Structure formats: C-alpha cells, structure tokens
PDB file of C-alpha atoms in Angstrom:
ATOM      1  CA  UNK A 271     110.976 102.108 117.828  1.00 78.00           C
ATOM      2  CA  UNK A 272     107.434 103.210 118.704  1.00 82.00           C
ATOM      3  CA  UNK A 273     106.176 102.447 114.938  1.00 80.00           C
ATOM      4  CA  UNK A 274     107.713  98.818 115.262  1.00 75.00           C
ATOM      5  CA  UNK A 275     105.798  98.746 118.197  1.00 75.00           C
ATOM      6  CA  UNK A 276     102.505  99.999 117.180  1.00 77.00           C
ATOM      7  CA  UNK A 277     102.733  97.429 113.838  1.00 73.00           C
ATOM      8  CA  UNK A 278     104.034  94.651 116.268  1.00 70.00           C
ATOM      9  CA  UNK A 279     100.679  94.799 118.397  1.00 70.00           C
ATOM     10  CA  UNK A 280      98.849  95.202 115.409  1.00 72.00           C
ATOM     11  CA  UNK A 281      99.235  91.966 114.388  1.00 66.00           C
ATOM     12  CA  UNK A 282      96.553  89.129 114.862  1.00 55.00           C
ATOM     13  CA  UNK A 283      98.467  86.696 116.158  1.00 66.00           C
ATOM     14  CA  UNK A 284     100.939  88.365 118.604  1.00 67.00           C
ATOM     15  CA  UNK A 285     104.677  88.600 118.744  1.00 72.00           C
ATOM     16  CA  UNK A 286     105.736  84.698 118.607  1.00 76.00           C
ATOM     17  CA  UNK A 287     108.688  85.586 120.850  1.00 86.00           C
ATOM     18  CA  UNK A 288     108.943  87.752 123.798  1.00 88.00           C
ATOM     19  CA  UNK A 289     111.500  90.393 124.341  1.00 92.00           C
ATOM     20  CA  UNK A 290     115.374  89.130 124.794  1.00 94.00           C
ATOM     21  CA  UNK A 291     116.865  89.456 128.586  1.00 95.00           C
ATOM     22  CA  UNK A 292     120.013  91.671 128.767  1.00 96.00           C
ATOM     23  CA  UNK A 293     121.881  88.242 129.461  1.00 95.00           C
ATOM     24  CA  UNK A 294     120.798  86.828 125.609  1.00 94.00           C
ATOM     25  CA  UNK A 295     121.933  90.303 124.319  1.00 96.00           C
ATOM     26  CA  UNK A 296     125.609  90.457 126.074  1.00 96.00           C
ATOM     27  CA  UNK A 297     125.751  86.343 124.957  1.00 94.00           C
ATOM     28  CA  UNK A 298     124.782  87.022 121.384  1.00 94.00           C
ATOM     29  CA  UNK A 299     127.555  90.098 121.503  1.00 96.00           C
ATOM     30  CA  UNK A 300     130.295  87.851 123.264  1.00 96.00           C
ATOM     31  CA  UNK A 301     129.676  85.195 120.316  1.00 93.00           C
ATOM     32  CA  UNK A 302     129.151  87.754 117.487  1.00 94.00           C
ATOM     33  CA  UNK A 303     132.724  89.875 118.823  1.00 96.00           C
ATOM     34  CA  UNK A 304     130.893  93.243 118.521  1.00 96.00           C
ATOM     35  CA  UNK A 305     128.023  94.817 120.472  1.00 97.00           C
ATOM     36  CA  UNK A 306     124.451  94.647 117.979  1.00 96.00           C
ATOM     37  CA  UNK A 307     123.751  98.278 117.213  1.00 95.00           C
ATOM     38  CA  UNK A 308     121.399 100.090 119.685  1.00 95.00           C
ATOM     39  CA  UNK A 309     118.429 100.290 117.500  1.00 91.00           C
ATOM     40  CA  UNK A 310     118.524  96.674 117.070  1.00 91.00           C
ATOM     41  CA  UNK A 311     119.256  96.005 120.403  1.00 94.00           C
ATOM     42  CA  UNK A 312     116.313  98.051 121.539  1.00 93.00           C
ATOM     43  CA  UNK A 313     114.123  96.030 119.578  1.00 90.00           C
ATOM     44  CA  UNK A 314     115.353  92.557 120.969  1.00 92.00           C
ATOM     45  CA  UNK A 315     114.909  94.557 124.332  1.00 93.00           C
ATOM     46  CA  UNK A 316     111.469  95.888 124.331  1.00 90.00           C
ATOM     47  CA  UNK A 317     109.698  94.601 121.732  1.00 87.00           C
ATOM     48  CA  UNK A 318     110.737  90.866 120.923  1.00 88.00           C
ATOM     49  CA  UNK A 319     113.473  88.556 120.037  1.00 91.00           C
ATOM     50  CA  UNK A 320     112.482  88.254 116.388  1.00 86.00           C
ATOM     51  CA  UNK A 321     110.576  86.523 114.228  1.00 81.00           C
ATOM     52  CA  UNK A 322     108.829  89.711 112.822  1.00 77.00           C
ATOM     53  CA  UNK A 323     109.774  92.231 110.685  1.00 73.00           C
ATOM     54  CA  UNK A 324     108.814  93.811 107.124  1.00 68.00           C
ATOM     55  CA  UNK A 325     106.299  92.859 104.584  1.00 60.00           C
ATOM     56  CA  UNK A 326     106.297  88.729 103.814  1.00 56.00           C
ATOM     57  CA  UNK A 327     109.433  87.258 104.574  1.00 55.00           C
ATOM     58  CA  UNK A 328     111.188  89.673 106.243  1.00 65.00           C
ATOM     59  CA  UNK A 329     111.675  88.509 109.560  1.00 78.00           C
ATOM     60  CA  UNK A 330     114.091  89.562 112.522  1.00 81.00           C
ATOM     61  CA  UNK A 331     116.218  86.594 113.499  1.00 88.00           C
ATOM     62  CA  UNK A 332     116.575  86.668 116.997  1.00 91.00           C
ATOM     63  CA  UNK A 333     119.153  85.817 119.913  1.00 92.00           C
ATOM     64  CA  UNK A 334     119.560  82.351 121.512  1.00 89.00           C
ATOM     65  CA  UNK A 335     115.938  81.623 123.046  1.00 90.00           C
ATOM     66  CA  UNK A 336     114.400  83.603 119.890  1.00 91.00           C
ATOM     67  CA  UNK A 337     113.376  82.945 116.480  1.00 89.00           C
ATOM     68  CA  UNK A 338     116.060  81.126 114.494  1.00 90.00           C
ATOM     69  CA  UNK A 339     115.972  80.979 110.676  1.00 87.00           C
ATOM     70  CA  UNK A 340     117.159  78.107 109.100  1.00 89.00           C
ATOM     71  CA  UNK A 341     120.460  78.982 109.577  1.00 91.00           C
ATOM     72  CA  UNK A 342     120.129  79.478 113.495  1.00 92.00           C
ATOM     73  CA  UNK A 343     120.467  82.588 115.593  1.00 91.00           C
ATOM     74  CA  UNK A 344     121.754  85.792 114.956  1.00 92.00           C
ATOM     75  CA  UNK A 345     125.280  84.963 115.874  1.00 93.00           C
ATOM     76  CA  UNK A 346     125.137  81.497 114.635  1.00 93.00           C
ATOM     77  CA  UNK A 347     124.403  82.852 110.834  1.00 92.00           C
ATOM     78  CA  UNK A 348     126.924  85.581 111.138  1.00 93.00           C
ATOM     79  CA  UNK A 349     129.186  82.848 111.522  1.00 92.00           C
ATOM     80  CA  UNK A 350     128.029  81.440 108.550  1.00 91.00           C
ATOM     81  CA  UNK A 351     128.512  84.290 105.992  1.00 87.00           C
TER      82      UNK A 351
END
C-alpha cells in the first residue's frame, strides 16, 4: 500500500479521483454480492477510487462516484462478464 502511494503522488497530474467513502465501498459490495478484498479495498480507502494503476493502460476502475471504464464501475462490469 505505501508503494502505491508513493507512485500515486508521484505523478504530475494528481490522483483524478479522491479516495472512496466507506458508504461507496459497502454499496459496491451489496451490488457485487461479495466484500472487494482488503488490499483493494484499502486502496479505494486511502488512496483513490481509481483511475490509476500500472504502466499505460492499466487503470483501477473505481466504485460509484470513481473512475468508470467504458463498461462502468466496478460492480457494473462484473455484471457484465
């Protein structure tokens, strides 16, 4: 969690989403039917609701209120696949 951190602040142009509230997280997990593993929950938590991640591409999708890819939130393209 602290490198995510470290390489989230690193970037120029800040996090484009701030972290989730512990309401998005519990909504997310009542629409997704299972809790989102604590790593990943951390990260919503304390860091930002996605739209970062890995290398080019590689982005977090985030809860309701965060970054959606083009197939929504995280719950919404879990329903998808």
């Amino acid at each position: 969690l602290a490198s995510i951190r470290v390489c989230a602040a690193e970037r120029s142009s800040g996090l484009p989403f701030p972290p989730a509230s512990p309401m998005d997280i519990e909504t997310e997990e009542s629409t997704l039917g299972f809790a989102i593993p604590a790593p990943l929950r951390a990260v919503y938590l304390s860091i930002g609701n996605g739209g970062f991640g890995p290398g080019k591409g590689g982005t977090f999708i985030g809860t309701r209120g965060g970054y959606a890819s083009d197939f929504g939130t995280l719950a919404e393209t879990y329903e998808l696949y």
